[in-house]
XYZ file of C-alpha atoms in Angstrom:
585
model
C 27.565 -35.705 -43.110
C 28.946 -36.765 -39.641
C 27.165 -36.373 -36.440
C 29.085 -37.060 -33.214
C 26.439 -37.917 -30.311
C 26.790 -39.163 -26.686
C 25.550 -42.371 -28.661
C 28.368 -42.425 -30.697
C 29.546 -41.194 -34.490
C 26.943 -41.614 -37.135
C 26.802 -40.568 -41.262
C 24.852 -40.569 -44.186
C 25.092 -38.555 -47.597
C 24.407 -34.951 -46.993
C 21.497 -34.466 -49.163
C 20.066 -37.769 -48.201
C 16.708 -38.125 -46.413
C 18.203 -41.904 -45.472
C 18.565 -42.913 -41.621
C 22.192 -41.907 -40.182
C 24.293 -44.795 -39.831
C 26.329 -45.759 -37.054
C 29.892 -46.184 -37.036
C 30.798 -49.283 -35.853
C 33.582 -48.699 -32.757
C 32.551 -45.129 -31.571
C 29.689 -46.484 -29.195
C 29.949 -43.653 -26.278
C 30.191 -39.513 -26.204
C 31.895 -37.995 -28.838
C 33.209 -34.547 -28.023
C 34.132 -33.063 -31.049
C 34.903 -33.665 -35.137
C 37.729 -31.589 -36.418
C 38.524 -31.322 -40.548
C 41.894 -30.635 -41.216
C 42.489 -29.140 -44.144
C 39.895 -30.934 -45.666
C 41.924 -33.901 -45.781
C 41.706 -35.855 -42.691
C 38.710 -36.061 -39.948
C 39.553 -36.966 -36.329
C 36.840 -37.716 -33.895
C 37.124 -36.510 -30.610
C 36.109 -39.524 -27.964
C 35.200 -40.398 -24.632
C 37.518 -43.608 -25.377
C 40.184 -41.519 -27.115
C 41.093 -39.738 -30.586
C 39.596 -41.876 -33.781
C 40.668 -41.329 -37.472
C 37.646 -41.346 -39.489
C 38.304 -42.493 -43.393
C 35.371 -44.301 -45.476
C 32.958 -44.482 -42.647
C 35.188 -46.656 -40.250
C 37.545 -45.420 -37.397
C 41.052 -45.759 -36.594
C 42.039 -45.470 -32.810
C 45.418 -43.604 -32.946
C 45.687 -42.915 -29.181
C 43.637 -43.484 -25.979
C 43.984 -40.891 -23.694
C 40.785 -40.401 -22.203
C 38.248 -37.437 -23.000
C 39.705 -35.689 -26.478
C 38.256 -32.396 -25.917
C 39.095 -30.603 -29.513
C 42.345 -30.286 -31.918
C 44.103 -27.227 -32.485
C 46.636 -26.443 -35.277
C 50.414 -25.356 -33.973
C 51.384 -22.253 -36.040
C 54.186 -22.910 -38.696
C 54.171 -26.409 -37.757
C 51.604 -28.026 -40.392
C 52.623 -31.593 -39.191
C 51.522 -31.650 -35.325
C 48.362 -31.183 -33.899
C 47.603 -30.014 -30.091
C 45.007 -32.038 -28.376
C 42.861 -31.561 -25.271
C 41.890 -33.673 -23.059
C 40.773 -34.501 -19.247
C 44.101 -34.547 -18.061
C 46.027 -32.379 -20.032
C 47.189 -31.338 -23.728
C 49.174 -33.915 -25.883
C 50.321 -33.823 -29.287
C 49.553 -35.327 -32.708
C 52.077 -36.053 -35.500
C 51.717 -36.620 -39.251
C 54.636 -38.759 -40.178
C 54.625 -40.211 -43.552
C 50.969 -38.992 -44.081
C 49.985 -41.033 -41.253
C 48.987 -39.555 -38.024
C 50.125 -40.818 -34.767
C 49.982 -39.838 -30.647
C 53.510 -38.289 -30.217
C 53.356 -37.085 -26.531
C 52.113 -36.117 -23.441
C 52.703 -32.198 -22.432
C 54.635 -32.955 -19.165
C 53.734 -30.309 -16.142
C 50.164 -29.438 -17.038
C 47.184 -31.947 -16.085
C 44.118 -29.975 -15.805
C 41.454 -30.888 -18.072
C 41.598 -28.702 -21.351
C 38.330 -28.646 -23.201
C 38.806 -25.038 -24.212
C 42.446 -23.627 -25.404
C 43.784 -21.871 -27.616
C 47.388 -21.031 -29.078
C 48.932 -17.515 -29.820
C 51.173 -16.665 -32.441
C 54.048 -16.319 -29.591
C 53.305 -20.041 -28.956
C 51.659 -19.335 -25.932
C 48.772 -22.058 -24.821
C 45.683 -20.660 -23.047
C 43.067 -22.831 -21.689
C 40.117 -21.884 -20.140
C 38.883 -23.783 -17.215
C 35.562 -22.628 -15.883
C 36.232 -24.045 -12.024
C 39.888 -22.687 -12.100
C 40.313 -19.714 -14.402
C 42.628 -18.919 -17.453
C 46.026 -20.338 -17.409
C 48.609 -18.937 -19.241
C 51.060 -21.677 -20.663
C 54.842 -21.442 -22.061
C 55.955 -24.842 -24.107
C 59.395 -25.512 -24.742
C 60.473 -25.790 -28.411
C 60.182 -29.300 -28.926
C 56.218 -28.981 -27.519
C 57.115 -31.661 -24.399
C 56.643 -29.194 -21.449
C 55.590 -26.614 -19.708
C 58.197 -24.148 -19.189
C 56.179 -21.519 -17.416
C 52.517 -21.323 -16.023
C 50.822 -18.433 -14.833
C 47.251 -17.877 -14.112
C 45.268 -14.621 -15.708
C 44.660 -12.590 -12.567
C 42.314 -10.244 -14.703
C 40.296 -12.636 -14.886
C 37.482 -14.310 -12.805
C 36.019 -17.767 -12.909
C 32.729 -17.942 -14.914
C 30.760 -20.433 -15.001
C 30.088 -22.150 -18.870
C 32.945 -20.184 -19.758
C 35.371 -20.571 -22.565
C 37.989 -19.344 -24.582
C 38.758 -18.872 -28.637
C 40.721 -17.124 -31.129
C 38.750 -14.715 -33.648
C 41.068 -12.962 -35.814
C 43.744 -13.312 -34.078
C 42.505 -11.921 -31.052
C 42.052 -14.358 -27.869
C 38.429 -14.042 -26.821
C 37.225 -15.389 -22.734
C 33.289 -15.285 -22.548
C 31.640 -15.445 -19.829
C 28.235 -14.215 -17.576
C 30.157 -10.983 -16.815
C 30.688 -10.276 -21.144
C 33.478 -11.089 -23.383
C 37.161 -9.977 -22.971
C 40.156 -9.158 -25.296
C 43.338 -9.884 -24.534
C 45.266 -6.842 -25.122
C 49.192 -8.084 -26.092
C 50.601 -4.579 -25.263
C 49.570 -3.904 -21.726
C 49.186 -8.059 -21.688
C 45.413 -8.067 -19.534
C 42.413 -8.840 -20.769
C 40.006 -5.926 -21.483
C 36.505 -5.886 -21.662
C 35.002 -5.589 -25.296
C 32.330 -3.245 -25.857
C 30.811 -4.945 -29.373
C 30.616 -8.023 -27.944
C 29.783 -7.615 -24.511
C 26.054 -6.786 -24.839
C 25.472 -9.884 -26.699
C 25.780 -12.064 -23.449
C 24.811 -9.847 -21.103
C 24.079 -11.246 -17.496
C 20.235 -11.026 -17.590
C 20.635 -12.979 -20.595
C 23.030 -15.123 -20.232
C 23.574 -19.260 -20.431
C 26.498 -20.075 -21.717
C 30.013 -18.517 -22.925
C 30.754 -20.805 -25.554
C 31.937 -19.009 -28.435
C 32.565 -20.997 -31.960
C 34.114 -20.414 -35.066
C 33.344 -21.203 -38.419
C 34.633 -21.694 -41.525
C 33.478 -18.702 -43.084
C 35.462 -16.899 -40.023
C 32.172 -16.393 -38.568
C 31.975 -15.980 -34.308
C 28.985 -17.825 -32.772
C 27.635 -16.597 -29.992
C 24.505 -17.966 -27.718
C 21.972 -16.357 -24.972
C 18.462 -17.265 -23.350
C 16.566 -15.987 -26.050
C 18.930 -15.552 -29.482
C 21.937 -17.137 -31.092
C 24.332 -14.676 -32.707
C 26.616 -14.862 -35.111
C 29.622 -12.151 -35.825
C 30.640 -11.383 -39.415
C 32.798 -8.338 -40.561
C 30.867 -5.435 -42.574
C 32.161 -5.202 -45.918
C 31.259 -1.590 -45.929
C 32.748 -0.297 -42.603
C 34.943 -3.606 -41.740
C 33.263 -3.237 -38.173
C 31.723 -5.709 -36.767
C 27.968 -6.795 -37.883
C 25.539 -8.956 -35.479
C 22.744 -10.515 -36.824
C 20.110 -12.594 -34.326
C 18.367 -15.469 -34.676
C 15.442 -15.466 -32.247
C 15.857 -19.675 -31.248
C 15.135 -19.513 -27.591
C 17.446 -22.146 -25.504
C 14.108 -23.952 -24.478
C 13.900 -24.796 -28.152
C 17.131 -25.053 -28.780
C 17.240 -27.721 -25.779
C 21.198 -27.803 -26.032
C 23.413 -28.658 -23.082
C 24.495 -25.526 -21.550
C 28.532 -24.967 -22.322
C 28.086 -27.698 -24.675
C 26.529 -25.932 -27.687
C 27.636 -26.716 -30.884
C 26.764 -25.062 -35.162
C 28.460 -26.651 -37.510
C 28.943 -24.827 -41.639
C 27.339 -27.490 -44.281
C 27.715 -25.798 -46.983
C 27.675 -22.375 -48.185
C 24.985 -20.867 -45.429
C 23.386 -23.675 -44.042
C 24.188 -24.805 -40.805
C 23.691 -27.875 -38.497
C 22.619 -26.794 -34.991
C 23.285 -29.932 -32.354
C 20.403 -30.062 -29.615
C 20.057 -32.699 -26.640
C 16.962 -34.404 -29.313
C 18.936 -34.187 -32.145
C 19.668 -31.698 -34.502
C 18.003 -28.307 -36.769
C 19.243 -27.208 -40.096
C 19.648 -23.716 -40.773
C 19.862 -21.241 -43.381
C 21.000 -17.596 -42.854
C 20.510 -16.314 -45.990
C 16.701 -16.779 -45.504
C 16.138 -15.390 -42.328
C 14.497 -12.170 -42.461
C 15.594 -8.815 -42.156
C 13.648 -6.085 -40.603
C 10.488 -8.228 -40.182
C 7.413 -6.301 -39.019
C 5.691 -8.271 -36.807
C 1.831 -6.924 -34.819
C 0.546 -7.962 -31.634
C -3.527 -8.860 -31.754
C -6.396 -8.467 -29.137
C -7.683 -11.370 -29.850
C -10.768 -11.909 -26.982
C -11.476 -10.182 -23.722
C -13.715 -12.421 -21.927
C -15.718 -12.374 -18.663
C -16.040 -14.678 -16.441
C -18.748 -13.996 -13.603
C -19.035 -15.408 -10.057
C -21.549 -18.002 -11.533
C -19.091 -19.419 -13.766
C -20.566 -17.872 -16.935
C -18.962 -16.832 -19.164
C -19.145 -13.410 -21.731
C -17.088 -12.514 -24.547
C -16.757 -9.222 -26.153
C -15.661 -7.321 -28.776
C -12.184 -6.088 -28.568
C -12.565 -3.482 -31.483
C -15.466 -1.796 -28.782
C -15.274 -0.036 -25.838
C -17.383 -2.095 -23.149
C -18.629 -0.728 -19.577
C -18.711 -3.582 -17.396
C -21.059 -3.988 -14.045
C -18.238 -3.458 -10.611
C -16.896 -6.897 -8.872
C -18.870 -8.542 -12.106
C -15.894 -11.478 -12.094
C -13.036 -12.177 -14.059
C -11.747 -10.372 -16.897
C -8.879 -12.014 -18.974
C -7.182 -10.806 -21.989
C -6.255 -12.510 -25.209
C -3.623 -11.604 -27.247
C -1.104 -12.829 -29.735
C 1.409 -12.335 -32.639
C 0.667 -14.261 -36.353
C 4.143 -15.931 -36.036
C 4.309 -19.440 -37.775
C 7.746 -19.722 -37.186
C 7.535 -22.616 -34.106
C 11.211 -22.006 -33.033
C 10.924 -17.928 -32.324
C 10.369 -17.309 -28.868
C 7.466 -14.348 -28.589
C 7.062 -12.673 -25.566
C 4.367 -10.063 -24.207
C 4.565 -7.267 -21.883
C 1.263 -5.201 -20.900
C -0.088 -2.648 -18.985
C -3.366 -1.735 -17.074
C -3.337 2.603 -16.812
C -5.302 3.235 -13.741
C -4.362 0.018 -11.597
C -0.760 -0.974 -12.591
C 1.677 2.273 -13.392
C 4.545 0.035 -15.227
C 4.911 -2.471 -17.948
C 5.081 -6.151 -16.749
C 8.019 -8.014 -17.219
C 8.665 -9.421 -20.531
C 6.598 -13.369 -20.197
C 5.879 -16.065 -22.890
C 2.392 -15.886 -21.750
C -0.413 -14.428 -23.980
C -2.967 -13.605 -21.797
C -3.701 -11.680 -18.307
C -6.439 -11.723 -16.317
C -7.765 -9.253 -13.781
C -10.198 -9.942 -10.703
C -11.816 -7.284 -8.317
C -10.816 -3.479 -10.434
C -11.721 -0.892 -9.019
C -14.720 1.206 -10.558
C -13.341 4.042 -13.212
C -11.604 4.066 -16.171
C -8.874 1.991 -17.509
C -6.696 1.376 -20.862
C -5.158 -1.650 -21.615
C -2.064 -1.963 -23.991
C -0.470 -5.008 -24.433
C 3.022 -5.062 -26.785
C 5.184 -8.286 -28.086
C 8.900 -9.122 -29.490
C 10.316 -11.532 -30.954
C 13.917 -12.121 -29.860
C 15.333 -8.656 -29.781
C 12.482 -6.941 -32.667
C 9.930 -6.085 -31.051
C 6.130 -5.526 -32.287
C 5.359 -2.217 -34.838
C 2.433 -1.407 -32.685
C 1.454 -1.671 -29.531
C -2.340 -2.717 -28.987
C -4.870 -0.655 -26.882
C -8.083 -1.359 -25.536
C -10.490 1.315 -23.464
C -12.893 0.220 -21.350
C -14.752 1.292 -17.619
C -15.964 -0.524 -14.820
C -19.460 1.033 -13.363
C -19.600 2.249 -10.397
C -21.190 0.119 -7.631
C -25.029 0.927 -7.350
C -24.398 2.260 -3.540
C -21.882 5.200 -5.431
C -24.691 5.349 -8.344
C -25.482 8.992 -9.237
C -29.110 8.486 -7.484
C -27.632 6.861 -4.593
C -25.145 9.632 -3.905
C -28.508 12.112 -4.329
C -30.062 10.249 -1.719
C -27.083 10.565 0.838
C -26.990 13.865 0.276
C -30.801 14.305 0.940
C -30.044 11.966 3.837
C -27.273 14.160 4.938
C -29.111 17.200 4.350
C -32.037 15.571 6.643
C -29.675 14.420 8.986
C -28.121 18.178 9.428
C -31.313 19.689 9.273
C -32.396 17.205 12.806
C -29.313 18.007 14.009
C -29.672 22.037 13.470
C -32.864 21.813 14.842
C -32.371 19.409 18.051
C -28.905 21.602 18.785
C -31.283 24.896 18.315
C -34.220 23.440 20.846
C -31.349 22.026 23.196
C -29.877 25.544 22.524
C -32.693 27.201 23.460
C -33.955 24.813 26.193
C -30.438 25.614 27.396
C -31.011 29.298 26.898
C -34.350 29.087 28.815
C -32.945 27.090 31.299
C -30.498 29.467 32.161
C -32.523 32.479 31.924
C -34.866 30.542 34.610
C -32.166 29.986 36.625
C -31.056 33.763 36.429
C -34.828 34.793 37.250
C -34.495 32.037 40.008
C -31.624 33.799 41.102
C -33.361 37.110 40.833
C -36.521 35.943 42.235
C -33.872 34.355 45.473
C -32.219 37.866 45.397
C -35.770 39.662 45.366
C -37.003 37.545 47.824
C -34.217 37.651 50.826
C -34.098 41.316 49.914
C -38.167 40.968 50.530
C -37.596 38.897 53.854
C -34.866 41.657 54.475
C -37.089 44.076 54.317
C -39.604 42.363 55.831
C -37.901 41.748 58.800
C -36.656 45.023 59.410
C -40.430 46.212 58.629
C -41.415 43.168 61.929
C -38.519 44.792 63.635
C -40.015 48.473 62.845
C -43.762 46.657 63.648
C -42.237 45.100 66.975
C -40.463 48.261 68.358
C -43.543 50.106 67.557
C -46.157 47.792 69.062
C -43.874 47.540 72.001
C -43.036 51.832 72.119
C -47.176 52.161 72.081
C -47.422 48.696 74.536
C -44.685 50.912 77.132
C -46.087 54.316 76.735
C -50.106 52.927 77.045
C -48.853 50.741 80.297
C -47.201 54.193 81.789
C -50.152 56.724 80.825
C -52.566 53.988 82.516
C -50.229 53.774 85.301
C -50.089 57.735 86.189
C -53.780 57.712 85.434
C -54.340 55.006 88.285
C -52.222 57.027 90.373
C -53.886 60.179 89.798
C -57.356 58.409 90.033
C -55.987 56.749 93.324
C -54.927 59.644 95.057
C -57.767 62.004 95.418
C -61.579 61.224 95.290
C -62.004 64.739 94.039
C -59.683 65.248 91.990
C -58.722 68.479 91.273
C -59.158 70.839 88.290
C -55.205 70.006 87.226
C -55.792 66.261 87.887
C -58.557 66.301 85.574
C -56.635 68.392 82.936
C -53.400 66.150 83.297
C -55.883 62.814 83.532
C -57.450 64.566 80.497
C -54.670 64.640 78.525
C -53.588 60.978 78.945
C -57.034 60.064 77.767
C -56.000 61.915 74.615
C -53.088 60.384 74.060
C -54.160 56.954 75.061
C -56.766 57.205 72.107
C -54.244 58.967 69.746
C -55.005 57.892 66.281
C -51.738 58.841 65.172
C -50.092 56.017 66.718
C -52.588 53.600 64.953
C -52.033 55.005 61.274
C -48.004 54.885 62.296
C -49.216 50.919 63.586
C -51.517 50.857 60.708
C -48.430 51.776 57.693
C -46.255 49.381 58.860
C -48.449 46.252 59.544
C -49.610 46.840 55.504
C -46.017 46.545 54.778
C -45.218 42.999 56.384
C -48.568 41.864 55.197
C -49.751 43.701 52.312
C -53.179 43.103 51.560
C -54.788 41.756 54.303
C -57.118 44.787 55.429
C -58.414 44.912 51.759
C -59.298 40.807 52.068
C -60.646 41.422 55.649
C -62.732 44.130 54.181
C -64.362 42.665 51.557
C -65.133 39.336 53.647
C -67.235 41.419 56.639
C -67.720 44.940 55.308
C -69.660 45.588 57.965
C -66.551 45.408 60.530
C -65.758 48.758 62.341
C -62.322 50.605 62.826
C -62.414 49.034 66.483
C -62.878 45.966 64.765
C -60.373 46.066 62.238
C -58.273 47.156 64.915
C -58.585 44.339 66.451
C -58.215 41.580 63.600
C -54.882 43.207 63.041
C -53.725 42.449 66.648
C -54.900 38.688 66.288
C -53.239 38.846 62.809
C -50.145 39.719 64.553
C -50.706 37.180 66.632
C -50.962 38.948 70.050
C -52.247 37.566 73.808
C -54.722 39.296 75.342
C -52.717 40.632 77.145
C -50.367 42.224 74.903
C -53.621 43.729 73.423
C -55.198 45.115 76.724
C -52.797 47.961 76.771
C -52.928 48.750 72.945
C -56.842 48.838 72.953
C -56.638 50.513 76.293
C -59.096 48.180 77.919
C -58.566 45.364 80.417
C -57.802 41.624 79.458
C -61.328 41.052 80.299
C -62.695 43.480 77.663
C -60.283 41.797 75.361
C -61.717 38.354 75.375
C -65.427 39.629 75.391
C -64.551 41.614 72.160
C -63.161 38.278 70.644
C -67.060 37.123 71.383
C -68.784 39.501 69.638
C -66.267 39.766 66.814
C -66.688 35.974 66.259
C -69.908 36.696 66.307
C -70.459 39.043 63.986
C -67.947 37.261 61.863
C -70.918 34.628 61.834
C -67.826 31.920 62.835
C -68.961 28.364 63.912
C -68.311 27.376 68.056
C -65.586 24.908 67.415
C -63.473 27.142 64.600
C -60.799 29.178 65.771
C -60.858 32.938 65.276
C -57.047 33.076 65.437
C -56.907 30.906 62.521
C -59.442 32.353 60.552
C -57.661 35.707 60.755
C -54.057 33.820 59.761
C -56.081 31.714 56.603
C -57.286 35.133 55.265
């Protein structure tokens, strides 16, 4: 077994458990080992191309950087090389193999090429694109160069034959060249395989056993025909490239025998074997532990197989979960989902447990699936659990805001129903108020008029008492017997002067300015006479004694003597006023 390394070329027997040994002369990168026919091994060198026979090298040419060897169709005797600055070609004269020639008119580095059956050259250049190349016969030039304009650059891109067909991987999927409509065309089977969420690298290899390898983030493939349908059959090996550690563009599977492989990695190499890698393996994904972790750093564990009620804003809950898998190189990933906080799956993550801080109170369900490269888990694992409610939304506290409520809207009814009715009150007083200020200038209205009625009568009785006294005088005057007509007329003044009608007329309209007052007066001194009560009313009025000479029909004198005697019999002190006893009353 040979191992090419960017240490050099080392070998040992296959089945051998014995250290490799290192070829002496190959110190440096070597880029590729190519069998021909069994017969003859070249090693492909940093320093140039090396003949390898009994574990020791033969330099046969040094051009730098030999990429990889190609056989030329129906020309079993040359050999086209690639290399940093072009292709060049090998010769087998007399069974010995020597550097011919340089392929004049091409010097872009050729790690990736490959050769139609036309004879055309195409080499993939992941900077630059595809170039197309025509040779002339004798293989010493290019005749013709074109470069594949249905093609884009791709980065860790390459090109390779498979059954015939030429093949150009890269992020964007993998292309066929069509030879009638001469494009390249997109191929459905093998695009999916490196798709561009999953891609790394476009390297495509073939094996022996006319195998394609193919290789993603998370799977290698490899490409074999169905014997059945003679359509294409992919099978997947879940070795993530953070296992497979390989140089991306660079990756390399190499047939040992029957259907073991060697897989190259930047730490060394893996062995393996197709025929046992399982088919249709059912794998399950585990709750293993849901813990809790609480503000005070403790923590609980519980039961996954039991649904749990946990206290609200208790801590931390994480979840545990995983996939029996003892196979170290198959990358497992997990995807989960909390129903009633997060409404989608996570992304797919190599991580095997979640945690949650601060849920909401309700319930929630947990599921958590898995898959292994592409297969994913038979089941998907489900765990039910609730967080309380917090004790202010407790069943007993929400009673007590609704008794609070209720009290509060029962304070409120009944302070809006007093202010209501204070307001009610308020403006029914200040309707009565209104009525009682209506009443009341009506009142002084009438009242007025009824002092106006009061005046024009005390003055009509004042006017006609004045004139009767004055024709009396005159008559009186005039003769000192008078005669029997004098006496009759002087008669009938007296009459009139005393007429009581004119006092109840008086009388009636005093009691309506001051209602009342008579009735006091009365009660006070019921011994008062009609004269007397007479007079009261005059001082109630307010009168001089001279405005009440002419009503009483007796001189001013008379007038003040009968305020005497009625303050007299009023029993009335010397220094009180009778005026304003007769007011007070």
């Amino acid at each position: 077994v040979y191992i090419g390394t960017n240490q050099g070329l080392f070998y040992r027997k296959i089945n051998s458990k014995e250290p490799f040994q290192f070829i002496e002369g190959t110190a440096g990168q070597v880029w590729d080992l190519f069998n021909y026919n069994d017969e003859t091994l070249f090693c492909g060198h940093h320093m140039g191309t090396f003949l390898v026979e009994n574990n020791k090298v033969t330099l046969i040419d040094n051009d730098l950087g030999a990429w990889t060897f190609k056989t030329v169709p129906n020309r079993k005797n040359l050999l086209l090389k690639g290399n940093y600055k072009g292709l060049s070609i090998l010769e087998n004269t007399n069974d010995t193999w020597i550097y011919r020639n340089k392929i004049n008119g091409f010097n872009n580095s050729s790690r990736f090429f490959e050769i139609d059956s036309s004879l055309n050259v195409w080499v993939g250049h992941e900077y630059k694109g595809v170039f197309k190349l025509q040779l002339n016969d004798s293989l010493t030039r290019v005749i013709n160069q074109s470069m594949e304009p249905s093609l884009s650059i791709g980065k860790n891109s390459s090109i390779t034959k498979y059954k015939n067909d030429i093949l150009y991987a890269f992020e964007k999927g993998v292309y066929k060249y069509n030879k009638e409509r001469e494009t390249f065309e997109c191929d459905s089977i093998l695009s999916p395989i490196i798709s561009e969420d999953n891609y790394t690298s476009g390297k495509l290899i073939v094996d022996e056993k006319d195998r394609l390898w193919a290789f993603s983030r998370d799977n290698i493939y490899f490409i074999s025909n169905d014997h059945l349908t003679n359509l294409p059959k992919i099978d997947t090996i879940s070795i993530p490239s953070n296992y497979r550690k390989m140089i991306l563009g660079y990756e390399n599977i190499s047939l040992l025998n029957d259907d073991t492989y060697l897989l190259g990695t930047a730490n060394g190499y893996l062995t393996i074997d197709i025929s046992k890698i399982k088919k249709d393996k059912i794998f399950k994904v585990y709750l293993n532990m849901i813990t809790l972790k609480d503000k005070n750093d403790s923590i609980f564990y519980y039961n996954p197989k039991e649904k749990e009620e946990f206290e609200y804003n208790k801590g931390l809950l994480l979840f545990d979960y995983s996939v029996p898998n003892y196979d170290k190189y198959e990358d497992i990933k997990y995807q989960y989902i909390l129903d009633g906080h997060i409404n989608k799956w996570s992304d797919w993550a190599n991580e095997s447990k979640v945690q949650f801080e601060n849920l909401g109170f309700g319930n929630y369900i947990f599921k958590v699936k898995a898959k292994i490269g592409n297969t994913e888990t038979s089941n998907i694992e489900t765990y039910y659990f609730t967080i309380k409610r917090p004790w202010y939304l407790s069943n007993l506290a929400l009673l007590l805001y609704f008794l609070l409520l209720a009290m509060i809207g029962f304070v409120v009814h009944r302070a809006y129903k007093r202010h209501y009715h204070k307001k009610l009150k308020r403006k029914q007083l200040e309707s009565d108020q209104l009525i009682m200020q209506i009443k009341n200038e009506q009142l002084n209205n009438d009242i007025e008029s009824k002092n106006r009625e009061l005046t024009i009568s005390k003055m009509s009785i004042i006017k006609k008492n004045e004139l009767l006294n004055a024709i009396k005088k005159e008559l009186n005057d005039e003769d000192e017997k008078p005669s029997k007509n004098v006496k009759s007329v002087v008669k009938l003044i007296d009459k009139n002067l005393n007429n009581t009608k004119d006092w109840e007329f008086f009388v009636k309209a005093f009691n309506n300015t001051d209602k009342g007052f008579l009735d006091r007066l009365k009660v006070l001194h019921p011994d008062l006479t009609p004269n007397d009560l007479r007079f009261c009313v005059y001082l109630r009025m307010n009168l001089s004694s001279k405005e009440m000479a002419p009503l009483l029909n007796i001189s001013v004198k008379s007038v003040e003597t009968k305020r005497y005697r009625l303050r007299k019999r009023m029993n009335l002190e010397h220094e009180e006023s009778l005026v304003n006893y007769i007011m007070d009353i």
